[in-house]
Coordinates of N, CA and C and ligand atoms in Angstrom, one line a residue:
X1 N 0.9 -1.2 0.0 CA 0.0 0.0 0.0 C 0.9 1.2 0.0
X2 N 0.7 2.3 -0.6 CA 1.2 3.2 -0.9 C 0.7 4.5 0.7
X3 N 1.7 4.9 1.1 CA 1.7 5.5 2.5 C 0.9 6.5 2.5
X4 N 1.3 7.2 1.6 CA 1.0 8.7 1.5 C -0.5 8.4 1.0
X5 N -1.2 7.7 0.1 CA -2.4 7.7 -0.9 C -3.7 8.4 0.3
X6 N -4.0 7.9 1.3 CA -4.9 8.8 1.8 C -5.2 10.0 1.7
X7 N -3.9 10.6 1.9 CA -4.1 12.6 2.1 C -3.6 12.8 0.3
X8 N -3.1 12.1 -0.6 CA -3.0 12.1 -1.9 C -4.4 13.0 -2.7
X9 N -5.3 12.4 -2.5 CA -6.6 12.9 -2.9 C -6.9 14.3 -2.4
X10 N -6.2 14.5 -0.9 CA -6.8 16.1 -0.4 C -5.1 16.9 -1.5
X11 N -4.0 16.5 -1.6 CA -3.4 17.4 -2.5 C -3.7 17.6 -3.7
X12 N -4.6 17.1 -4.4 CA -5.2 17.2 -5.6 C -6.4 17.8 -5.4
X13 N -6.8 17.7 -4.5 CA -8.6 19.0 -4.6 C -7.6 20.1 -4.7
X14 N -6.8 20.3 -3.3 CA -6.3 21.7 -3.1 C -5.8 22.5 -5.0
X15 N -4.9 21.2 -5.0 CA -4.5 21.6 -6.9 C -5.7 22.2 -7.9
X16 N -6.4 21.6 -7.5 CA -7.3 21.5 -8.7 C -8.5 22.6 -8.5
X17 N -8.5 23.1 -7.2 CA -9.6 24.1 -6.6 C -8.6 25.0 -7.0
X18 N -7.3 25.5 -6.6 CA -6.5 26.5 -7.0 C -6.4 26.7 -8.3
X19 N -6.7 25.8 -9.4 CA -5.9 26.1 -10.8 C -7.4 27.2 -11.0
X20 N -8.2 27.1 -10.5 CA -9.3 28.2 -11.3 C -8.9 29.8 -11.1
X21 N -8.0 30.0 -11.7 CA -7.6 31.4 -11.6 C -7.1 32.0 -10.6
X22 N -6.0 31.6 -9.5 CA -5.5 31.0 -8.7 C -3.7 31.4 -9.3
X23 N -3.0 31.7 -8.3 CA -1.6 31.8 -8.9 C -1.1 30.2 -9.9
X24 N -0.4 30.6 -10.3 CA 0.5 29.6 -11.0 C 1.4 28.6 -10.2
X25 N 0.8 27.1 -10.6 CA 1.0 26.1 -9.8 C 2.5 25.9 -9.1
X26 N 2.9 25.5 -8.1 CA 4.1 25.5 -7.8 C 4.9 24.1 -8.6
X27 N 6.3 24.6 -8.5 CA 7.3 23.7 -9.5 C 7.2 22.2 -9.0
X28 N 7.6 20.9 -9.3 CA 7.9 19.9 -8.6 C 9.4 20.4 -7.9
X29 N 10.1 21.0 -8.4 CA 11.3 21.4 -7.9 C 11.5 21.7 -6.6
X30 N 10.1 22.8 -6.4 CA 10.4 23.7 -5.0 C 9.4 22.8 -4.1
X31 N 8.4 21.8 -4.2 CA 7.8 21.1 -3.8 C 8.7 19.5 -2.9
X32 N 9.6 19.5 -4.0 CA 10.7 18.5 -3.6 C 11.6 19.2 -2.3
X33 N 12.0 20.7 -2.6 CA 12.9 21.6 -2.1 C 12.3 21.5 -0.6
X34 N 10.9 22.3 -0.5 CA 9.9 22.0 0.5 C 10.0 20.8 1.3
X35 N 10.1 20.2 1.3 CA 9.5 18.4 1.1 C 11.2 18.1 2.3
X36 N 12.6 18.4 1.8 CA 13.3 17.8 2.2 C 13.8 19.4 3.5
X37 N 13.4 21.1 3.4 CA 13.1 21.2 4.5 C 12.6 20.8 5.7
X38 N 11.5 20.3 5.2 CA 10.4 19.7 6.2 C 11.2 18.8 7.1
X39 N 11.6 17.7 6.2 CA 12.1 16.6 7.1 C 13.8 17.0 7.6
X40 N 14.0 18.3 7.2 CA 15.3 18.6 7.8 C 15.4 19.2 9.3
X41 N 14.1 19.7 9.2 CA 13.6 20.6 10.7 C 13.2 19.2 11.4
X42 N 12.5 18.8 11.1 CA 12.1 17.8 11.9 C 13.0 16.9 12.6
X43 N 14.2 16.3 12.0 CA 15.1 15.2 11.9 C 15.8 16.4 13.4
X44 N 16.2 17.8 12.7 CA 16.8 18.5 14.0 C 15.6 18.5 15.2
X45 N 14.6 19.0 15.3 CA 14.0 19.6 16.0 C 13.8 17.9 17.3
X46 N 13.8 16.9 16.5 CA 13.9 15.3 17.6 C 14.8 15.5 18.0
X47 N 16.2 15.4 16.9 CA 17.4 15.6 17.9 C 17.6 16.2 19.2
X48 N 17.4 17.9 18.9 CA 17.6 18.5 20.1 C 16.5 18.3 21.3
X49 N 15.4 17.9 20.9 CA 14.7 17.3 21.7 C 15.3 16.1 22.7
X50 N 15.9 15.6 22.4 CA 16.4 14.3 22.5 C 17.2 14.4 23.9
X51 N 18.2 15.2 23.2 CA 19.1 16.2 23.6 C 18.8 16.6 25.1
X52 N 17.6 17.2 24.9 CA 17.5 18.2 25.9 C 16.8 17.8 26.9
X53 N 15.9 16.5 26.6 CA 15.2 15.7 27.4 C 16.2 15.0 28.2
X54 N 17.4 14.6 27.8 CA 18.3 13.4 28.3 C 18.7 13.8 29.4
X55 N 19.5 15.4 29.4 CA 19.9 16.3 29.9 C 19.3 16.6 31.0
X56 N 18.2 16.9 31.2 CA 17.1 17.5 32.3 C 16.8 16.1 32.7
X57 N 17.0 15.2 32.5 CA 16.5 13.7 32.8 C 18.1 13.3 34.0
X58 N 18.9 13.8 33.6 CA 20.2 13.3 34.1 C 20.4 14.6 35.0
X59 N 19.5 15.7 35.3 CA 20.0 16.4 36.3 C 18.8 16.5 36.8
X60 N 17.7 16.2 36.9 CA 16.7 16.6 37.7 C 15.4 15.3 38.0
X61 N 15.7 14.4 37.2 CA 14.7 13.4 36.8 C 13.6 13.6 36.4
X62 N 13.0 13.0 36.1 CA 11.7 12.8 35.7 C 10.8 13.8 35.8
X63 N 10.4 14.5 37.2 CA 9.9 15.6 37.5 C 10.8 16.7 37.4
X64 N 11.9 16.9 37.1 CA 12.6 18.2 36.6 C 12.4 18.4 35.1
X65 N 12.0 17.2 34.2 CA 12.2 17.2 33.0 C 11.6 17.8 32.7
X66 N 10.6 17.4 33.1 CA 9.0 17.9 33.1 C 9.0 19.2 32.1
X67 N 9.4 20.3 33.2 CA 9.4 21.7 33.1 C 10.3 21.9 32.0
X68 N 11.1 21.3 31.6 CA 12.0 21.5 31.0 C 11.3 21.2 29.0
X69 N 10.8 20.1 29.0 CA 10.1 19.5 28.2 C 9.1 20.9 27.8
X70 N 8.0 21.4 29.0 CA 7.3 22.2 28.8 C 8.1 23.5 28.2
X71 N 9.2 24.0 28.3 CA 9.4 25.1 28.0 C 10.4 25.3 27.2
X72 N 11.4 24.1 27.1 CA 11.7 24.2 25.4 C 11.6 23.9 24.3
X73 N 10.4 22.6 24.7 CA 9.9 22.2 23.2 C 9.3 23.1 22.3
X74 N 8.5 24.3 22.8 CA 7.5 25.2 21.6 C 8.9 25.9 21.4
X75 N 10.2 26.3 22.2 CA 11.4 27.5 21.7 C 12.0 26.5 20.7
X76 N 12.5 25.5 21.1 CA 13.2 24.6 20.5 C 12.9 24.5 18.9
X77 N 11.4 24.1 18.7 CA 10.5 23.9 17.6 C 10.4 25.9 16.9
X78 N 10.8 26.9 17.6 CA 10.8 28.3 16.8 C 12.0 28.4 16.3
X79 N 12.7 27.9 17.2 CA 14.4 28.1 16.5 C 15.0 27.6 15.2
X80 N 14.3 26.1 15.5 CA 14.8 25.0 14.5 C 13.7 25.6 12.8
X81 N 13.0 25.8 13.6 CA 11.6 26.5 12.1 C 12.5 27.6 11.5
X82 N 12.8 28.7 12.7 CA 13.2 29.7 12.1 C 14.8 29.5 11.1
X83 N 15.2 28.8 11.5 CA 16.8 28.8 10.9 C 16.1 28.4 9.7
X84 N 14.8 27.4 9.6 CA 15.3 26.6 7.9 C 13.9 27.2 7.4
X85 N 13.2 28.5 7.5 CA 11.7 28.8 7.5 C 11.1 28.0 7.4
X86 N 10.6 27.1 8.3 CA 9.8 26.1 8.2 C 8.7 26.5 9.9
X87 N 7.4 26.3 9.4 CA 6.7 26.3 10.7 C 6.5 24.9 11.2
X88 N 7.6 24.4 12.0 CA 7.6 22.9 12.8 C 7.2 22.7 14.4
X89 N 6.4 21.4 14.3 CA 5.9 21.2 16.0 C 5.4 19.9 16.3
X90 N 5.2 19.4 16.8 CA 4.1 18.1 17.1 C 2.8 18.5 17.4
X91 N 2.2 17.2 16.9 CA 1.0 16.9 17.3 C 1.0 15.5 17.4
X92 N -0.7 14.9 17.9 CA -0.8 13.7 18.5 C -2.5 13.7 18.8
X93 N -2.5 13.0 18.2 CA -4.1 12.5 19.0 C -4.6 12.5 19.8
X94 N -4.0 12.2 20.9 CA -4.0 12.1 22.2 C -2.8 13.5 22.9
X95 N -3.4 14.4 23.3 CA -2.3 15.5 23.4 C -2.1 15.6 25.1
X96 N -0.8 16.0 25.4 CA -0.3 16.9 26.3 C -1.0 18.0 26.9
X97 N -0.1 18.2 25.8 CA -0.2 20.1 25.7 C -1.5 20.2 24.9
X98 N -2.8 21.0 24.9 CA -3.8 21.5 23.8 C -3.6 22.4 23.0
X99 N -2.2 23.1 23.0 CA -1.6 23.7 22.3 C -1.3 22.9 20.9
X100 N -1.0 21.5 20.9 CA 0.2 20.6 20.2 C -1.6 19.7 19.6
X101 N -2.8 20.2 19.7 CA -4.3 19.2 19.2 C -4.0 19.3 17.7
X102 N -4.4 18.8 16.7 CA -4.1 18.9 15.4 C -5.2 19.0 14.6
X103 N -5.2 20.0 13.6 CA -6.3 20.5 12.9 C -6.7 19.2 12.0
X104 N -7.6 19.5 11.2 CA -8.4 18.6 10.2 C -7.4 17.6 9.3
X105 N -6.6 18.3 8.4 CA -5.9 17.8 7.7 C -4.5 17.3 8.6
X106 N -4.3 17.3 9.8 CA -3.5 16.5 10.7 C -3.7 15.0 11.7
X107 N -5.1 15.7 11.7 CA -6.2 14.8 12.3 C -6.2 13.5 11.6
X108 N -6.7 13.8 10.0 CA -6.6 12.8 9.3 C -5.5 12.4 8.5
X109 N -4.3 12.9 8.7 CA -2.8 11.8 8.8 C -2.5 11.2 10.0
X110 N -3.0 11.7 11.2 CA -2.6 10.9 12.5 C -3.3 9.2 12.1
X111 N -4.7 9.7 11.7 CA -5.7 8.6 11.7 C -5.5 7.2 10.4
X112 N -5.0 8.0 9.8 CA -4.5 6.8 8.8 C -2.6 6.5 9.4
X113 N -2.0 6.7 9.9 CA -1.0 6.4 10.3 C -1.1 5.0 11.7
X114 N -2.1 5.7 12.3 CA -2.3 5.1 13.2 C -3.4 3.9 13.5
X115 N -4.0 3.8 12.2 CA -4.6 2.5 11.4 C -3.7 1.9 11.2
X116 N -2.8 2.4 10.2 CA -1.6 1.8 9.3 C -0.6 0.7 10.7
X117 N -0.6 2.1 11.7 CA 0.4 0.9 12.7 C -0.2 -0.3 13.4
X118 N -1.7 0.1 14.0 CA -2.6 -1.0 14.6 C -2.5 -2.2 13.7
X119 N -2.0 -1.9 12.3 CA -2.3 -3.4 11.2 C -0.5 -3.7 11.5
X120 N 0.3 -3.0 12.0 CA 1.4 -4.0 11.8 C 2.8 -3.0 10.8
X121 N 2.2 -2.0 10.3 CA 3.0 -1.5 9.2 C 4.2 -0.9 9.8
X122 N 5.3 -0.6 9.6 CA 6.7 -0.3 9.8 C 6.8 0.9 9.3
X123 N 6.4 2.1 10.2 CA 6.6 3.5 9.6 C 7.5 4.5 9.4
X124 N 8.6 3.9 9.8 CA 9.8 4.4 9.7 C 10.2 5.5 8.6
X125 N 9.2 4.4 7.7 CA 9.7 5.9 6.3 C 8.4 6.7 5.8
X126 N 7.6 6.5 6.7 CA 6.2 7.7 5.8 C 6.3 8.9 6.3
X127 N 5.8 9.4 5.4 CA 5.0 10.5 5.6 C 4.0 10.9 5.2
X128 N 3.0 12.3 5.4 CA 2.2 12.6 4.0 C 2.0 14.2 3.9
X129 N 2.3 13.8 2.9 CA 2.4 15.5 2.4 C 1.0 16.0 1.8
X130 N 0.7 17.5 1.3 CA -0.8 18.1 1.1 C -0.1 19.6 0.3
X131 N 0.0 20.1 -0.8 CA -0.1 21.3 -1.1 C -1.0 22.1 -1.2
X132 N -1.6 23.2 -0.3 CA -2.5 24.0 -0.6 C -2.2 25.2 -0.8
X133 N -3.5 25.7 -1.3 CA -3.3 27.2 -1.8 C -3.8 28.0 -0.5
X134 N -3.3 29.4 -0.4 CA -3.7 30.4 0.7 C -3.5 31.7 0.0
X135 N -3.8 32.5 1.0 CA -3.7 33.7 0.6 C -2.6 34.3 0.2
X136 N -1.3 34.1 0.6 CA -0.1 34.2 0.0 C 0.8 33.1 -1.0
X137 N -0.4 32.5 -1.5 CA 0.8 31.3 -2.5 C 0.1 30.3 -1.4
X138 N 1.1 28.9 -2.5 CA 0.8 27.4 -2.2 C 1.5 27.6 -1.1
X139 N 1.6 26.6 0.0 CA 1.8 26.0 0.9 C 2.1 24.8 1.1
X140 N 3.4 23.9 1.3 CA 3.3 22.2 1.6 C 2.8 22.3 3.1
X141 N 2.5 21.4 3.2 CA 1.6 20.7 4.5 C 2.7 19.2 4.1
X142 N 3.1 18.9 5.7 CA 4.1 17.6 5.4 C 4.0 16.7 7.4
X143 N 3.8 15.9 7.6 CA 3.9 15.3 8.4 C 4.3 13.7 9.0
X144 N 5.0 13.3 9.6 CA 5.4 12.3 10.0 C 5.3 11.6 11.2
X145 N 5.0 10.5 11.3 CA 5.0 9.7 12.5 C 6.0 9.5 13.7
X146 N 5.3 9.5 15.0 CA 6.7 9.5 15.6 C 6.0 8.5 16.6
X147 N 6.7 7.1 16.8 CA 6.5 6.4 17.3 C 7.6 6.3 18.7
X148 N 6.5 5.4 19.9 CA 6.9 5.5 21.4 C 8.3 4.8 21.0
X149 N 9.4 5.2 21.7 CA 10.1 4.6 22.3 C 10.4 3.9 23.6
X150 N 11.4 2.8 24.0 CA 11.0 2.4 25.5 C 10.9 4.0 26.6
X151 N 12.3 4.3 26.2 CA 12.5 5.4 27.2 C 11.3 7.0 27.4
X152 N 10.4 6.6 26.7 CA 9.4 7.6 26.5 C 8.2 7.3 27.8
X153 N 8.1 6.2 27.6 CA 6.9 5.6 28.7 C 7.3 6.1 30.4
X154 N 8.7 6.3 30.9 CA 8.7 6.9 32.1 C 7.2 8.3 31.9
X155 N 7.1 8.9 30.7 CA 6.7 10.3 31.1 C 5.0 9.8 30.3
X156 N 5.1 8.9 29.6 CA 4.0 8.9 28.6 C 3.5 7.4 28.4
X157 N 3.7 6.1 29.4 CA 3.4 5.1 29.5 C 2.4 4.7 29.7
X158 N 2.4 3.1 30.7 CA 1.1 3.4 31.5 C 1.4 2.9 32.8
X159 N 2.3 3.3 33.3 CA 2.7 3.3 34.8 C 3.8 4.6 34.9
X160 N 2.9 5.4 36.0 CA 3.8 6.6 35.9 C 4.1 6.6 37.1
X161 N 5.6 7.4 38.0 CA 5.8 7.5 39.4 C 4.7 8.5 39.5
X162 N 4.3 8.4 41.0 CA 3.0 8.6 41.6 C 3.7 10.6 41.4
X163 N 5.0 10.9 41.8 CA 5.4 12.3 42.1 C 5.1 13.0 40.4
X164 N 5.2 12.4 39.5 CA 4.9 12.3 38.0 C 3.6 12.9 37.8
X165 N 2.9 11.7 38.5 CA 1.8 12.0 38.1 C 0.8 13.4 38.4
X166 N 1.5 13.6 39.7 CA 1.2 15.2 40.4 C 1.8 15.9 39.6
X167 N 2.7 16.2 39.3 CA 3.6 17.1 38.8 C 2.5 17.2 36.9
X168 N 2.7 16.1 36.7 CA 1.6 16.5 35.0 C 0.5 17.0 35.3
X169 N -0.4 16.6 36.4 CA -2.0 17.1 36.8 C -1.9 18.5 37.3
X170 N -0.7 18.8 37.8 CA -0.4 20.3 37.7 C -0.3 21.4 36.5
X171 N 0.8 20.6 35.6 CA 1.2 21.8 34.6 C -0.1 20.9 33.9
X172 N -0.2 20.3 33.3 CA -1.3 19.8 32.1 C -2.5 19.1 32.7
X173 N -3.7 20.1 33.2 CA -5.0 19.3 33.5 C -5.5 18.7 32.8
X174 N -5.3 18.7 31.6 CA -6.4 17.7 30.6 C -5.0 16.8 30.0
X175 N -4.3 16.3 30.6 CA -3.0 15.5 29.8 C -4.2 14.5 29.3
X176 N -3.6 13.7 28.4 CA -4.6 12.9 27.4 C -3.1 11.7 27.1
X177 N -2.1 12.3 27.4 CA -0.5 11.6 26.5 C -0.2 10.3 27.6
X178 N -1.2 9.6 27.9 CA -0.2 8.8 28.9 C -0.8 7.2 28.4
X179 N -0.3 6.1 28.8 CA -1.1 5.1 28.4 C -0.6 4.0 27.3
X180 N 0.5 4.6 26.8 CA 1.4 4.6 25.8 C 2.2 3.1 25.9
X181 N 1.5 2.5 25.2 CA 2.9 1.4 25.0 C 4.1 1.3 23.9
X182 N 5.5 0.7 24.1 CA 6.4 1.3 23.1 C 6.4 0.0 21.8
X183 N 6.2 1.5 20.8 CA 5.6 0.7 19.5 C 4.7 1.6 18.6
X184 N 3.6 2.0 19.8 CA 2.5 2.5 19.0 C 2.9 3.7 18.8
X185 N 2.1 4.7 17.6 CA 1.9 5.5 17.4 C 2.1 7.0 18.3
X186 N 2.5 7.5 18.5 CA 2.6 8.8 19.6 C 2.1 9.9 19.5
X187 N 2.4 10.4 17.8 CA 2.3 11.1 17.3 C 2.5 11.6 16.2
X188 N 3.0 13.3 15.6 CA 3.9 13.2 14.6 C 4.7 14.7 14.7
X189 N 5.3 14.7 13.9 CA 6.0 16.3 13.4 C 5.2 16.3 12.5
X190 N 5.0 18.2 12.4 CA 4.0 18.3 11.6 C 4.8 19.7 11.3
X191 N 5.0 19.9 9.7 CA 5.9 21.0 9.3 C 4.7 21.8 8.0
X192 N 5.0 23.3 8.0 CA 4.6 24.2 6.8 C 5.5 24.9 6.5
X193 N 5.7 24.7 5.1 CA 6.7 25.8 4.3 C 6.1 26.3 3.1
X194 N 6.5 27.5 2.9 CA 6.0 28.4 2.2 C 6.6 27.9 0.7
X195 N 5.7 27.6 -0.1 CA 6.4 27.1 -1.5 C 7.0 28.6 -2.4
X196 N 7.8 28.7 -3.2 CA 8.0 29.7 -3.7 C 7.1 30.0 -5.3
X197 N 7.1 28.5 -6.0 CA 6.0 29.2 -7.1 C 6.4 28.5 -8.0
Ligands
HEC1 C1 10.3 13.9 31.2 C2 9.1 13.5 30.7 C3 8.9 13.3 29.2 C4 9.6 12.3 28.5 C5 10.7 11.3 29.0 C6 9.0 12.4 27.2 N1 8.1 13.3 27.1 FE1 6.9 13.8 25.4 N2 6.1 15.3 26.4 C7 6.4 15.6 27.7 C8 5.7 16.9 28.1 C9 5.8 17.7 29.4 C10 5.0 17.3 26.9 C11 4.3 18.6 26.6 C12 5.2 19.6 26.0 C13 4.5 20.9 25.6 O1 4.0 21.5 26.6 O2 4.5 21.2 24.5 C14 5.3 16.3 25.9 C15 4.8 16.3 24.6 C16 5.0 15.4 23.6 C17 4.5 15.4 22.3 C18 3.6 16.5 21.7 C19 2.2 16.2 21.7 C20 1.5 16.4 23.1 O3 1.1 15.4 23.7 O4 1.4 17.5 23.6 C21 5.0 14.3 21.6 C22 4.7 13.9 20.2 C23 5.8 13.6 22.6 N3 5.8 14.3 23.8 C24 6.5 12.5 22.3 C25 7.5 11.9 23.1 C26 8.4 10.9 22.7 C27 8.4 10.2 21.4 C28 9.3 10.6 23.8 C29 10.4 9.7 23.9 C30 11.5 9.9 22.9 C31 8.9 11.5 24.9 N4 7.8 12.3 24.4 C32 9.4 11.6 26.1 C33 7.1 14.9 28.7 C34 8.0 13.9 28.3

C-alpha cells in the first residue's frame, strides 16, 4: 500500500480548486525543495529534543524534565523553524499540551498512520504531504510519525511515578498523552513551508 495515498486525494482537490484562476501552480522542484526542508527541521527539532530531554533527565529526573520538556519544546520547535523557514511542532491525537491538538488535515494523517500501525506496518519511512493554496501562495503541509520509544513511557506510559503523576496534573490538566505502550503510534511532526512558485 502506498503510505502517503490517503491525504494524496486532499493534494489534488487543493491543486485542482486552486488552478481556477488562482496563482500559477508550484514547480515539482520547490515542492521536492519543501519536502526535504520539512524533514530537515524535523530530523533537528527530535534531535535537540532528545538532547534536551536526556539532559534534564540526568539532572533533575523525571519531574525536573518535566518543566524542561514544557518550556523548550515550543522555543526549541521556533528556533529549528526559524533557521530553515519552516513552521515545525508536534502533534498527537492524544495531546499533552492543547496547544500541540491537530487540525483537520493532521487529524486525518494521524488517523490513517495510526490504522496503518494497529495493522502491523513499519513507519519508519512515511510520511504525508498536502499542497495548498492560501492567501499568500501554495503551501506544503508535510507530516510524519513518531512512534513511542521504551524510554518515553517513564513520562508517557502506563505506569507513571505517583510524584509524576502530580507534577503533569499540575502543569497539564487535561493531559490525554499517557497510556502509551512502546511501538505505538505517539504522534507526529508536523511541518509548513512556504512554496515559492
Ligand atoms: C520527562 C518527561 C517526558 C519524556 C521522557 C518524554 N516526554 Fe513527550 N512530552 C512531555 C511533556 C511535558 C510534553 C508537553 C510539551 C509541551 O507543553 O508542548 C510532551 C509532549 C510530547 C508530544 C507532543 C504532543 C503532546 O502530547 O502535547 C509528543 C509527540 C511527545 N511528547 C513524544 C515523546 C516521545 C516520542 C518521547 C520519547 C523519545 C517523549 N515524548 C518523552 C514529557 C515527556
Amino acid at each position: 500500500m502506498n503510505p502517503t495515498r490517503p491525504l494524496a486525494s486532499f493534494a489534488l482537490a487543493a491543486l485542482f480548486v486552486s488552478s481556477c484562476g488562482g496563482p500559477s501552480q508550484p514547480s515539482e522542484t520547490s515542492i521536492a525543495a519543501a519536502k526535504e526542508a520539512a524533514r530537515a527541521a524535523a530530523d533537528r527539532l527530535g534531535q535537540e529534543l532528545v538532547a534536551a530531554l536526556g539532559e534534564a533527565l540526568g539532572k533533575g529526573g523525571p519531574v525536573g524534565a518535566i518543566e524542561v520538556c514544557q518550556l523548550r519544546a515550543p522555543q526549541i520547535a521556533a528556533d529549528v523553524g526559524a533557521a530553515g523557514k519552516v513552521k515545525i511542532g508536534r502533534t498527537a491525537l492524544r495531546v499533552r499540551n492543547p496547544a500541540n491538538a491537530p487540525d483537520a488535515w493532521e487529524r486525518a494523517g494521524l488517523e490513517s498512520f495510526a490504522q496503518a500501525r494497529a495493522g502491523g506496518a513499519d513507519l519508519s519511512s512515511w510520511s504525508a504531504t498536502s499542497v495548498e493554496a492560501t492567501a499568500d501562495g501554495f503551501q506544503l503541509r508535510w507530516l510524519r510519525p513518531i512512534v513511542l520509544q521504551p524510554a518515553c513511557t517513564v513520562c508517557h506510559g502506563e505506569e507513571l511515578a505517583p510524584e509524576l503523576v502530580a507534577e503533569l496534573a499540575k502543569r497539564y490538566p487535561q493531559d490525554a498523552a499517557t497510556g502509551f505502550k512502546p511501538g505505538e503510534l505517539r504522534g507526529a511532526f508536523t511541518a509548513t513551508v512556504q512554496l515559492d512558485g
